[in-house]
Short mmCIF file of C-alpha atoms in Angstrom, two decimals:
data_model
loop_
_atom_site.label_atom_id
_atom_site.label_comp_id
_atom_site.label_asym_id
_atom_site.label_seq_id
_atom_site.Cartn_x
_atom_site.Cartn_y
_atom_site.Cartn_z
CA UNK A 269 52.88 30.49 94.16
CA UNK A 270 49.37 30.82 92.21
CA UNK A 271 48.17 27.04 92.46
CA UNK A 272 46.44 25.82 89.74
CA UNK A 273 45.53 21.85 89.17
CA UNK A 274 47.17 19.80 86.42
CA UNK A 275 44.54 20.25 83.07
CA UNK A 276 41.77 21.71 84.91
CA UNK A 277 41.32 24.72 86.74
CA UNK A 278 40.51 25.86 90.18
CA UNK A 279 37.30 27.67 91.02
CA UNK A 280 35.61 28.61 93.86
CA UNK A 281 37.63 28.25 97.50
CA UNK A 282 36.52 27.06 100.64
CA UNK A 283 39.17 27.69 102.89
CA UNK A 284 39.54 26.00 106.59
CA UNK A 285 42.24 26.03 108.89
CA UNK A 286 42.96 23.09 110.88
CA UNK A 287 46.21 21.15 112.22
CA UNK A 288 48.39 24.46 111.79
CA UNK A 289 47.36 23.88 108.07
CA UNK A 290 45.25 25.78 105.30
CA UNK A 291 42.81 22.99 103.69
CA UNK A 292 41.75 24.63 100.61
CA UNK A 293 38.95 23.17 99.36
CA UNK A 294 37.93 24.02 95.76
CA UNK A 295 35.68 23.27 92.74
CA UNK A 296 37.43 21.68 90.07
CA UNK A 297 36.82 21.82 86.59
CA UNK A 298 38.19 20.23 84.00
CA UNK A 299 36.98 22.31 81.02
CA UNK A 300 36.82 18.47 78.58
CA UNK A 301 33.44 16.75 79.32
CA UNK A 302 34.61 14.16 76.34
CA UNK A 303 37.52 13.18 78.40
CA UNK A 304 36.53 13.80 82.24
CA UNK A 305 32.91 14.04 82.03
CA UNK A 306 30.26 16.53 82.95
CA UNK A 307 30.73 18.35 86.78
CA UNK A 308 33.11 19.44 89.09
CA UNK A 309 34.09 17.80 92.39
CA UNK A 310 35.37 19.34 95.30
CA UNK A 311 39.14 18.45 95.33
CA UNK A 312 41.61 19.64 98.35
CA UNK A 313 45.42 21.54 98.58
CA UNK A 314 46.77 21.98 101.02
CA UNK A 315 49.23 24.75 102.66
CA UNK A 316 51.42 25.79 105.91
CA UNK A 317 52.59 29.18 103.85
CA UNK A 318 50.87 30.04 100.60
CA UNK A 319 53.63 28.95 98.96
CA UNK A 320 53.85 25.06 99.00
CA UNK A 321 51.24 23.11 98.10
CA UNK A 322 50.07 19.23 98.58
CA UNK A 323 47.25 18.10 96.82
CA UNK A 324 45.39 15.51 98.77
CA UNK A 325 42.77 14.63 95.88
CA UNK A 326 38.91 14.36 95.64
CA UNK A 327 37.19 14.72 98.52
CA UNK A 328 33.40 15.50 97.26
CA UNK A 329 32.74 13.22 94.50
CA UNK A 330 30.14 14.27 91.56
CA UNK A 331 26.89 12.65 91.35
CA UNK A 332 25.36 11.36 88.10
CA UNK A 333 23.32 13.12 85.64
CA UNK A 334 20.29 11.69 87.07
CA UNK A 335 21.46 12.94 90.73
CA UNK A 336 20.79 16.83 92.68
CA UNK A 337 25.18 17.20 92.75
CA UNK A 338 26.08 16.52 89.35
CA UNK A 339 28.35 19.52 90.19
CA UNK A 340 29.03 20.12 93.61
CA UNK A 341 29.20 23.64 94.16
CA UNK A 342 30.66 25.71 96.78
CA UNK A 343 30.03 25.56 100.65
CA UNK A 344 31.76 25.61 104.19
CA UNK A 345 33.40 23.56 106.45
CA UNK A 346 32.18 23.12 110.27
CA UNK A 347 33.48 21.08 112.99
CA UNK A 348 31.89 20.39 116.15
CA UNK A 349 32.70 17.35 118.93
CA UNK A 350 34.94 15.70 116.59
CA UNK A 351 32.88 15.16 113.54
CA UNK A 352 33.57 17.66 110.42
CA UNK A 353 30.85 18.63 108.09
CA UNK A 354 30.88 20.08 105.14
CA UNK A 355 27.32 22.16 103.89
CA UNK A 356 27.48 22.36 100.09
CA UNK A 357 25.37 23.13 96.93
CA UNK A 358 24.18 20.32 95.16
CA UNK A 359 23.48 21.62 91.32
CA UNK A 360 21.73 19.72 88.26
CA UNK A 361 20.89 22.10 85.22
CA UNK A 362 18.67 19.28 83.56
CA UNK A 363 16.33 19.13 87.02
CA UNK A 364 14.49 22.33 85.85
CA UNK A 365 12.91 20.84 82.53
CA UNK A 366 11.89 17.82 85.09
CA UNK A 367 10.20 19.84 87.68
CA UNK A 368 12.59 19.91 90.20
CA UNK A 369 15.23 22.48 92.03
CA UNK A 370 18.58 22.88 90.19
CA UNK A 371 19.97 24.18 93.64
CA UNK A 372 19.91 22.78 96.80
CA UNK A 373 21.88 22.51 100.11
CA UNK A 374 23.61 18.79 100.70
CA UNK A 375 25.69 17.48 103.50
CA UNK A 376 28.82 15.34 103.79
CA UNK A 377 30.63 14.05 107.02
CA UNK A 378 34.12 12.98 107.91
CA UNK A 379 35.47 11.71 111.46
CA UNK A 380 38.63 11.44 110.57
CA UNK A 381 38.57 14.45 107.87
CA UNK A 382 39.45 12.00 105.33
CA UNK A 383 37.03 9.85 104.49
CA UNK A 384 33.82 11.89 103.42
CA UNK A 385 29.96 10.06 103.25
CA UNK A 386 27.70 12.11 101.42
CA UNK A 387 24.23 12.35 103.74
CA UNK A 388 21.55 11.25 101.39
CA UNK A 389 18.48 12.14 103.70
CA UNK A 390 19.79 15.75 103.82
CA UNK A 391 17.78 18.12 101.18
CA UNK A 392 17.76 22.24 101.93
CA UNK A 393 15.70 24.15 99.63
CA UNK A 394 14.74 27.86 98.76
CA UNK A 395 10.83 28.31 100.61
CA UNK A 396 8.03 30.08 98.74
CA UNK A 397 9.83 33.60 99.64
CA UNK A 398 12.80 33.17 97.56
CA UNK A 399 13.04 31.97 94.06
CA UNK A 400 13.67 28.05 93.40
CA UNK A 401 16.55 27.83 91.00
CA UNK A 402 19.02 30.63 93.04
CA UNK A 403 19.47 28.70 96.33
CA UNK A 404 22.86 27.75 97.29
CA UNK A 405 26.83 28.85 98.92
CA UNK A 406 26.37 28.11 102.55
CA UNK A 407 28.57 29.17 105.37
CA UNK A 408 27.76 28.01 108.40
CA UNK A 409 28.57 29.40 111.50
CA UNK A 410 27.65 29.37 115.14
CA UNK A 411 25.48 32.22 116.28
CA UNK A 412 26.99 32.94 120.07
CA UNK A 413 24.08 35.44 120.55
CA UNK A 414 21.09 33.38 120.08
CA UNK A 415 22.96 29.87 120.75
CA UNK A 416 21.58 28.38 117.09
CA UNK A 417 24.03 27.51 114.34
CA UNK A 418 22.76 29.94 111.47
CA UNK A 419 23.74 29.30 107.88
CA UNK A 420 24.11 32.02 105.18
CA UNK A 421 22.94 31.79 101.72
CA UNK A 422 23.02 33.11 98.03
CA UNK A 423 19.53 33.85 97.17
CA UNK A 424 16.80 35.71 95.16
CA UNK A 425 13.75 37.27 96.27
CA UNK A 426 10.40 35.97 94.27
CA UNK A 427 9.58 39.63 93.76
CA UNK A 428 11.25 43.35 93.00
CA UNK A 429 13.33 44.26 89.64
CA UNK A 430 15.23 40.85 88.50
CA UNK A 431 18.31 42.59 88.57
CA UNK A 432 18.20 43.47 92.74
CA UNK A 433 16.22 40.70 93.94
CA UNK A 434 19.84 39.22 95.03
CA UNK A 435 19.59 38.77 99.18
CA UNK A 436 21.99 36.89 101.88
CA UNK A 437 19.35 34.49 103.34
CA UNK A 438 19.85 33.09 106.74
CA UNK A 439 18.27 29.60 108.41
CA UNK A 440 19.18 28.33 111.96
CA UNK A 441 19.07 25.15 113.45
CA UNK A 442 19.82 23.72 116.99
CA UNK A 443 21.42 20.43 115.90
CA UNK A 444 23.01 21.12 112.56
CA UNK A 445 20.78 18.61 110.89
CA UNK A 446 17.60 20.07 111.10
CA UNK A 447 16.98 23.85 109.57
CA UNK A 448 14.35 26.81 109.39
CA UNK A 449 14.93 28.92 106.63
CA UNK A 450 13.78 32.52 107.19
CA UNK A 451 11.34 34.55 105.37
CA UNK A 452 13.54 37.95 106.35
CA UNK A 453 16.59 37.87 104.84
CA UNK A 454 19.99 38.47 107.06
CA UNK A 455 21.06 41.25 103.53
CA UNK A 456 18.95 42.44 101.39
CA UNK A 457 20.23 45.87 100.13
CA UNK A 458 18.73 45.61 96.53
CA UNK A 459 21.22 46.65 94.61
CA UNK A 460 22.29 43.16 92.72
CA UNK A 461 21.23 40.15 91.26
CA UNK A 462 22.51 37.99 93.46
CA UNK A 463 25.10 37.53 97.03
CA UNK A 464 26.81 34.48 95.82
CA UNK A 465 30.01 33.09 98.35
CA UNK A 466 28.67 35.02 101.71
CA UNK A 467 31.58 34.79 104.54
CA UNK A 468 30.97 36.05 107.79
CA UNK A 469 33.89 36.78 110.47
CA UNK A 470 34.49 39.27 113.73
CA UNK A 471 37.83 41.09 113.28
CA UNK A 472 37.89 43.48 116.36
CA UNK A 473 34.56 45.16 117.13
CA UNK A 474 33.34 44.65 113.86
CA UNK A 475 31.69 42.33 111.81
CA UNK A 476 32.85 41.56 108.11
CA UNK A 477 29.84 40.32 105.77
CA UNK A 478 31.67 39.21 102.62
CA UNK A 479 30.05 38.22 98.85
CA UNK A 480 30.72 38.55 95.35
CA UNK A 481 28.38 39.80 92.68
CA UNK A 482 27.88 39.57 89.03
CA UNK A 483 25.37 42.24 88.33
CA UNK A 484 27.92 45.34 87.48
CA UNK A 485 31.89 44.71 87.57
CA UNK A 486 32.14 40.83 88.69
CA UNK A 487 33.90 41.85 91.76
CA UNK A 488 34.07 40.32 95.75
CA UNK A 489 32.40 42.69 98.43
CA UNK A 490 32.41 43.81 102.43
CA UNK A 491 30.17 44.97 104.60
CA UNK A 492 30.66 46.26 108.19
CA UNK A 493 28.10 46.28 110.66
CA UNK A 494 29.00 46.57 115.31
CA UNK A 495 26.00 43.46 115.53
CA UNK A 496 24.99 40.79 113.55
CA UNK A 497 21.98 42.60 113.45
CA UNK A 498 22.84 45.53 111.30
CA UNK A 499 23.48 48.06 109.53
CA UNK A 500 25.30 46.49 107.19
CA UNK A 501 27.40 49.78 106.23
CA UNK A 502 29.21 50.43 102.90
CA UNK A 503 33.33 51.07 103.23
CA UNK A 504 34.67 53.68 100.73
CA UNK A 505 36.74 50.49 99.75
CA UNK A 506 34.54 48.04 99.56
CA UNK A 507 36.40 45.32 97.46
CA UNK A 508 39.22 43.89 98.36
CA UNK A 509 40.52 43.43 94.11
CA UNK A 510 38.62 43.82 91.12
CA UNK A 511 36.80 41.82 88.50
CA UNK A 512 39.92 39.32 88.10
CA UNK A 513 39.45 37.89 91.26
CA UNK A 514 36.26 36.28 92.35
CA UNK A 515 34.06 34.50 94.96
CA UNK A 516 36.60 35.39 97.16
CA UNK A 517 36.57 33.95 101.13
CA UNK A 518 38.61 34.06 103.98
CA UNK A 519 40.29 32.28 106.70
CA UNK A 520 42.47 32.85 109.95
CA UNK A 521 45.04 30.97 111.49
CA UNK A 522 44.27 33.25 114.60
CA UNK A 523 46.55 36.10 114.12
CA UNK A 524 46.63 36.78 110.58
CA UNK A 525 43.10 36.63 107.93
CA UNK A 526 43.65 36.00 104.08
CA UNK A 527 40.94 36.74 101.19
CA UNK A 528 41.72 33.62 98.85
CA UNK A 529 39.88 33.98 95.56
CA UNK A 530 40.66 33.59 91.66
CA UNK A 531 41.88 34.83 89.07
CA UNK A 532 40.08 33.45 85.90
CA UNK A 533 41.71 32.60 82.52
CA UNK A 534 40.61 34.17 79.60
CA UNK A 535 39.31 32.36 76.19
CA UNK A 536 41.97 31.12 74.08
CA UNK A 537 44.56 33.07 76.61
CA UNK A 538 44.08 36.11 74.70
CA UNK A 539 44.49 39.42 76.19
CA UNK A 540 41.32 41.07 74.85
CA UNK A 541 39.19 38.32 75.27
CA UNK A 542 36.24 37.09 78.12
CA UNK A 543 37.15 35.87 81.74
CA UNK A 544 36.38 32.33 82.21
CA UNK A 545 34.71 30.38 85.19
CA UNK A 546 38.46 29.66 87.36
CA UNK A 547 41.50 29.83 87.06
CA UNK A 548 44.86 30.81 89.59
CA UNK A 549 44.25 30.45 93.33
CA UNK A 550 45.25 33.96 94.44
CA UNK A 551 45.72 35.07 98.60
CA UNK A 552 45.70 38.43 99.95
CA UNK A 553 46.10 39.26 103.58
CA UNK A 554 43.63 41.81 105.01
CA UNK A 555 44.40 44.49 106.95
CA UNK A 556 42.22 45.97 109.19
CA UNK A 557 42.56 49.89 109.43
CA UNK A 558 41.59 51.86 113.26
CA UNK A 559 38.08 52.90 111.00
CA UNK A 560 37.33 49.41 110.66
CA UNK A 561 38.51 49.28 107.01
CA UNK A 562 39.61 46.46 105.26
CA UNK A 563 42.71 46.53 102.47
CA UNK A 564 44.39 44.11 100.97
CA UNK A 565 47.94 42.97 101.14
CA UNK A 566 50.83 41.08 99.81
CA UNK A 567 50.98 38.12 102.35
CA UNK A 568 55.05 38.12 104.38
CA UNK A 569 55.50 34.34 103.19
CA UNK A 570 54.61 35.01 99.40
CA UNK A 571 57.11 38.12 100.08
CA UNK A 572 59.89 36.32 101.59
CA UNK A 573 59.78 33.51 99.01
CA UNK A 574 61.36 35.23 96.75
CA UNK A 575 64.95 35.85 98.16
CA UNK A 576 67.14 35.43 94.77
CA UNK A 577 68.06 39.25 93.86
CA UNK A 578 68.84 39.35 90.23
CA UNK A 579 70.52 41.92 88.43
CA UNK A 580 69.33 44.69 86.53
CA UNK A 581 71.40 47.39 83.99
CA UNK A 582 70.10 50.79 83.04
CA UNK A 583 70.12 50.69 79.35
CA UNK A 584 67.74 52.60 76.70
CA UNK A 585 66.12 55.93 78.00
CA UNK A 586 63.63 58.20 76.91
CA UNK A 587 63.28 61.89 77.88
CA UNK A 588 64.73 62.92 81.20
CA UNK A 589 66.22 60.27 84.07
CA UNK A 590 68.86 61.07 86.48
CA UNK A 591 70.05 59.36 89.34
CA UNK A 592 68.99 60.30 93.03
CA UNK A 593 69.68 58.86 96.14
CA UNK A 594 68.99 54.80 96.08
CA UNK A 595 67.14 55.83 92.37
CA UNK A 596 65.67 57.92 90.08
CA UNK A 597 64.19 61.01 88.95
CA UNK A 598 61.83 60.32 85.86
CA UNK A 599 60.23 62.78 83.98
CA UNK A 600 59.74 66.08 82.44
CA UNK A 601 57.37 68.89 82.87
CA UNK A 602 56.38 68.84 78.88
CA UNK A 603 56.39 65.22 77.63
CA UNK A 604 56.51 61.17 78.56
CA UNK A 605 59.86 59.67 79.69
CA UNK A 606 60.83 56.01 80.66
CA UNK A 607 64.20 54.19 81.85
CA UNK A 608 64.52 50.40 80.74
CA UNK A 609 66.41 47.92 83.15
CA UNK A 610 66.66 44.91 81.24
CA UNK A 611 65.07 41.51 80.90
CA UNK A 612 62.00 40.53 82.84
CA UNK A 613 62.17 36.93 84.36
CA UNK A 614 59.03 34.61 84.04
CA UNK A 615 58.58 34.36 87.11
CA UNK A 616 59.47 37.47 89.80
CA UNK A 617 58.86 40.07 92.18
CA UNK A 618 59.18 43.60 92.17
CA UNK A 619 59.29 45.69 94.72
CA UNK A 620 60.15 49.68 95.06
CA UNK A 621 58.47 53.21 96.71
CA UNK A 622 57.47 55.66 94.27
CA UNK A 623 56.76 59.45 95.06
CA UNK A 624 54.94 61.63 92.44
CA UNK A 625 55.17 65.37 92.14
CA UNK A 626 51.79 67.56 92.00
CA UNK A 627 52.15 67.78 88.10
CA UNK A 628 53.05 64.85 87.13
CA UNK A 629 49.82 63.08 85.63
CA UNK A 630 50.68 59.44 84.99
CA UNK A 631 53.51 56.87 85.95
CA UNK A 632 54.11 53.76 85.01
CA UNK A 633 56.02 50.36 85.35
CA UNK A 634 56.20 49.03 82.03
CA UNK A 635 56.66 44.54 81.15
CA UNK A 636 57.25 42.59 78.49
CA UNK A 637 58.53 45.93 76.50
CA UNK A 638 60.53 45.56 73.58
CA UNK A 639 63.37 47.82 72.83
CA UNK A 640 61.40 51.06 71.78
CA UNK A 641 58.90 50.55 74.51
CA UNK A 642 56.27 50.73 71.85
CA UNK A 643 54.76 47.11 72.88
CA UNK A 644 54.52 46.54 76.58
CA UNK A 645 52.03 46.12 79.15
CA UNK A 646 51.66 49.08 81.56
CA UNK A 647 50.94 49.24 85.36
CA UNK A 648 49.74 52.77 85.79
CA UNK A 649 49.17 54.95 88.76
CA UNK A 650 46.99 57.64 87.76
CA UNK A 651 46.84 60.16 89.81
CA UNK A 652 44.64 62.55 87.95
CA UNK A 653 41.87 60.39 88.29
CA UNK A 654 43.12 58.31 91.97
CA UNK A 655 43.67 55.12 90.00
CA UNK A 656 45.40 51.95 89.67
CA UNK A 657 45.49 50.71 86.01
CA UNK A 658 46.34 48.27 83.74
CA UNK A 659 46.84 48.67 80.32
CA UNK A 660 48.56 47.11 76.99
CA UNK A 661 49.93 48.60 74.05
CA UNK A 662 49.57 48.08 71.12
CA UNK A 663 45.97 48.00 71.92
CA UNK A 664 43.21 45.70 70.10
CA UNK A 665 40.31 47.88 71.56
CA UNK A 666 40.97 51.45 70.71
CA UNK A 667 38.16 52.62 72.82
CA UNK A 668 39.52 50.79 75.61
CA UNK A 669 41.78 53.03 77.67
CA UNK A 670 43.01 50.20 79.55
CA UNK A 671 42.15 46.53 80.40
CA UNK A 672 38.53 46.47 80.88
CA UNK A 673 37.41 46.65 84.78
CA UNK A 674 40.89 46.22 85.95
CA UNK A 675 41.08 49.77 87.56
CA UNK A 676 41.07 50.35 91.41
CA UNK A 677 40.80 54.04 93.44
CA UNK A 678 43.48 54.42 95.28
CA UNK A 679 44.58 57.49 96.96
CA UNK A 680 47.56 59.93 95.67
CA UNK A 681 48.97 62.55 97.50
CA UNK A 682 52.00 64.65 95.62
CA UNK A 683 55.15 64.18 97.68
CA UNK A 684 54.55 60.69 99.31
CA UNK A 685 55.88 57.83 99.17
CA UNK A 686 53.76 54.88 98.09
CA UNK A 687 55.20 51.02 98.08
CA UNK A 688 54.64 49.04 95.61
CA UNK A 689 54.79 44.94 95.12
CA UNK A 690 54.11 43.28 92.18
CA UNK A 691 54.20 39.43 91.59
CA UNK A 692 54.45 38.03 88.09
CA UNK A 693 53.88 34.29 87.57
CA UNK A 694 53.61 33.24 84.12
CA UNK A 695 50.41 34.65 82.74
CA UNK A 696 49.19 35.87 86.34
CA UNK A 697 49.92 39.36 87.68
CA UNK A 698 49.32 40.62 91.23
CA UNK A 699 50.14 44.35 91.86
CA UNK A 700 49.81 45.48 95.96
CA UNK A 701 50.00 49.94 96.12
CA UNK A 702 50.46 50.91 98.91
CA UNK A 703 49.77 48.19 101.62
CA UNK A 704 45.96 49.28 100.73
CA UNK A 705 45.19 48.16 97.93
CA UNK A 706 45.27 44.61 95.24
CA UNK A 707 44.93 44.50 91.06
CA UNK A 708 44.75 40.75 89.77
CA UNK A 709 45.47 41.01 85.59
CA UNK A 710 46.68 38.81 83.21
CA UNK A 711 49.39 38.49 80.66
CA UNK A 712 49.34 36.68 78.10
CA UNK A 713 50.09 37.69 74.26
CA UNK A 714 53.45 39.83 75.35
CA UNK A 715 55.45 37.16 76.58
CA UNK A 716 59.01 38.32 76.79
CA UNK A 717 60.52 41.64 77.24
CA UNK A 718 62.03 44.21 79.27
CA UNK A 719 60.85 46.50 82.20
CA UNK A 720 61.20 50.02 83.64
CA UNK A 721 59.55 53.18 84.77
CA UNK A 722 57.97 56.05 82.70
CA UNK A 723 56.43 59.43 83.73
CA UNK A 724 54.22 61.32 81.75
CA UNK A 725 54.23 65.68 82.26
CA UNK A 726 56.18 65.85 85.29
CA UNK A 727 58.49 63.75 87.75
CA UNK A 728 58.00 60.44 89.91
CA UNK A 729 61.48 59.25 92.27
CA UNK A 730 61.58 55.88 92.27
CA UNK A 731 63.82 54.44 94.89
CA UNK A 732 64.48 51.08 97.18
CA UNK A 733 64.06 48.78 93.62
CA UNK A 734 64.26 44.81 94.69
CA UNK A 735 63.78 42.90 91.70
CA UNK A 736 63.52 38.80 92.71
CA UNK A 737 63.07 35.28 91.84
CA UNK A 738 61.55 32.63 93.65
CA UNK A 739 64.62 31.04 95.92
CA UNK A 740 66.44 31.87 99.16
#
C-alpha cells in the first residue's frame, strides 16, 4: 500500500491528477553514489486507488556535476492549452564555492505528457530581497483574481534572526515563461527557518496554504485565510501528522483531497536512531470540518483493501478483562491490565472503537509483544495529557517517554467512543483516532509478536475489533 521504489527511496511528492489517474511524481534517491551516481531524478507512479501502483520511470533526468539540476528537486505540475509544464528546483551544492546559486527555478515541457524537454533558456532566481542559496519548491497556480499565473516559493529573507527569516515568496507572470518575483512576500509569519513544499488549494470558502518546516518538530503545516490576501490564520490542528511524515502536498480528483507525504527510514533501520531524507509514500484524505478545519483520514480504498478477516483467540491476560457486548472491559481502578489476541500478521489492519472511563489514565494497543508483554511496541491514547503516542519497550532512551516527536493532541472525552484504524506494513505504521487525526511511526527492531489492549488505573471497552489482511 506504502510505495516505495526498488533500492532507492521515495522523497518528496508532486502529485497531479489527470486521465482519472494520480501521477505521482517524486524525487528519487538512491542512497549509493558508487553505483547510481550523485542526484536524484524525478521518477513517476502512478495510481487509480492508492493501492496499485505502475511505475512509468524517469521523467526529469539529472544534470551533470557541472550543470544547475544535478538534483532535481521538487516542483508542480501545470497544464494549460494542451502543453504540460512542470516548474522545478534545479540544485548544485558545488555552485556556491564557484560563485553561483545552488537553487534555482527550471522548466520542462511535455505535449504528450510523456516525453519531457528540459527548457534551457529558463533560469528563476532569489532577487536581492531574499537570500541566494534558499530559493526553490514552486507551485504554480492560476490567480483568478488578478488574471496572472502566480508561483509560490520556499524562501529566506536577507535579514531578521536566521532561524525566522523562512517566507512563502510569490512571482506572477502573464505567459508562464516570463516572471516578476516580489519583494513582499505572499507568508511571512517569522516563526521558522524556512516554508519548504508550499501548496495552495480552495476547499469551500476557504483557502488552504500548506508547507513543511524544519526549524522545531520536522512536521507539514496549514494555514486558513477567506482571500488570498490574508490573514493567514493558525488552526488549533495545524498539521495534518507529525515529524514522520514530511513535505507533504495534496491533490483532488474533484470530490475527494489527499495529503501524500513520507515517511522517512531511519539509519541502519534502528528504532532509536535519526530519520532519513525519504522513505514510504504515505496518503491521507482530508477532511474538512463546518470551522474550516482540516483532519486527516484513513482513505475508503486503502480501507476496503483489506477484506481478508483473520482470526484472533483470547489467550494470556493480565489484571482484569471481561467480556461486554461485541468486546471488552479492560482495566482496574488500582493497576495496568492487558488482553493478548494472538499473532500479528506482517502486513494488516486493525480496526475497533474504544471508550475510556474518567479515571482511567492510559490505554493502549500493544504489537510485536512477546508472551509476558514485557517487549512490545505501544500505541497509546493518553488521555491525561490529550495525546496520541507511540512508544517501545524495552526502551534504549530511558529519558525518552516515548518515540521522540511522534505524539499528536487529540481530544478525549470520558464516555465516548473514539474509532480507531491502524495500518501496519512491514516496518511502516499508520494509526487514524478518531477520523481527526494521523501518527506515521516505524517498526523496526520488534519484528514478530502478538497484539492486544491494556489499560492502566481504570477501564477502556473496546468493541467492533476487525483485524485484516490485504485481499477481498
Amino acid at each position: 500500500m506504502y510505495f516505495r521504489p526498488k533500492d532507492s527511496v521515495a522523497a518528496d511528492i508532486i502529485p497531479f491528477y489527470r486521465d482519472d489517474t494520480y501521477q505521482l511524481f517524486y524525487l528519487r534517491d538512491y542512497r549509493n553514489v558508487e553505483k547510481y551516481g550523485e542526484g536524484t531524478p524525478w521518477h513517476l507512479v502512478e495510481t487509480k486507488d492508492f493501492v496499485h501502483f505502475t511505475e512509468k520511470g524517469e521523467v526529469i533526468s539529472r544534470g551533470g556535476k557541472n550543470e544547475q539540476d544535478l538534483y532535481v528537486y521538487t516542483g508542480s505540475v501545470f497544464e494549460k492549452d494542451g502543453v504540460s509544464y512542470i516548474f522545478y528546483t534545479g540544485f548544485n551544492p558545488y555552485f556556491v564555492e564557484q560563485g553561483k546559486r545552488r537553487e534555482v527555478v527550471m522548466l520542462t515541457a511535455s505535449t504528450d505528457f510523456k516525453t519531457w524537454d528540459k527548457n534551457g533558456d529558463f533560469h528563476l532566481s532569489a532577487p536581492d530581497c531574499f537570500e541566494p542559496h534558499d530559493f526553490r519548491d514552486p507551485f504554480v497556480f492560476y490567480n483568478e483574481e488578478t488574471g496572472e499565473y502566480n508561483m509560490l516559493l520556499a524562501a529566506r529573507l536577507n535579514h531578521g534572526p536566521s532561524r525566522r527569516r523562512g517566507c512563502t515568496a510569490v512571482a506572477v507572470s502573464k505567459d508562464l515563461l516570463h516572471w516578476e518575483v516580489k519583494e513582499t512576500p505572499f507568508y511571512s509569519p517569522r516563526l521558522y527557518y524556512t516554508h519548504e513544499c508550499p501548496d495552495l488549494f480552495r476547499m469551500g470558502d476557504w483557502w488552504y496554504l500548506v508547507f513543511s518546516e524544519f526549524t522545531e518538530k520536522c512536521e507539514t503545516h496549514y494555514r486558513m485565510a477567506k482571500s488570498l490576501e490574508g490573514p493567514w490564520l493558525t488552526p488549533e490542528y495545524d498539521t495534518f501528522d507529525n515529524r514522520n511524515f514530511y513535505a507533504a502536498k495534496t491533490v483532488s480528483d474533484g470530490n475527494e483531497r489527499y495529503v501524500i507525504g513520507w515517511n522517512p527510514t531511519h539509519v541502519g533501520d534502528e528504532d532509536y536512531a535519526d530519520t532519513q531524507w525519504g522513505g514510504n509514500i504515505i496518503i491521507h484524505r482530508i477532511v474538512q470540518q463546518p470551522d474550516g478545519q482540516l483532519y486527516a483520514a484513513l482513505p475508503d480504498t486503502i480501507r476496503d483493501a483489506y477484506g481478508l478477516p483473520v482470526s484472533w483467540q483470547e489467550g494470556n491476560a493480565i489484571g482484569r478483562v471481561s467480556g461486554i457486548e461485541g468486546g471488552w472491559r479492560i482495566g482496574c481502578a488500582d493497576g495496568f491490565s492487558s488482553l493478548d489476541l494472538g499473532e500479528l500478521e506482517e502486513t494488516c489492519r486493525i480496526s475497533f472503537e474504544v471508550s475510556l472511563e474518567e479515571t482511567c489514565k492510559m490505554f493502549y494497543l500493544f504489537l510485536n509483544s512477546d508472551e509476558d508483554n514485557e517487549a512490545a511496541y505501544y500505541v497509546g491514547v493518553d488521555p491525561v495529557m490529550g495525546r496520541l503516542t507511540f512508544d517501545r519497550w524495552p526502551r534504549k532512551r530511558s529519558d525518552y517517554p516515548f518515540m521522540p516527536e511522534t505524539e499528536r493532541k487529540i481530544p478525549i472525552q470520558a464516555g465516548r467512543k473514539y474509532h480507531m484504524d491502524i495500518i501496519k506494513e512491514g516496518s511502516v505504521l499508520e494509526v487514524y483516532f478518531g477520523e481527526r487525526v494521523a501518527m506515521s511511526a516505524r517498526m523496526y527492531e520488534l519484528s514478530k509478536g502478538t497484539f492486544g489492549f491494556a489499560a492502566s488505573a481504570g477501564t477502556a471497552d473496546v468493541t467492533g475489533l476487525t483485524y485484516m489482511v490485504a485481499g477481498k
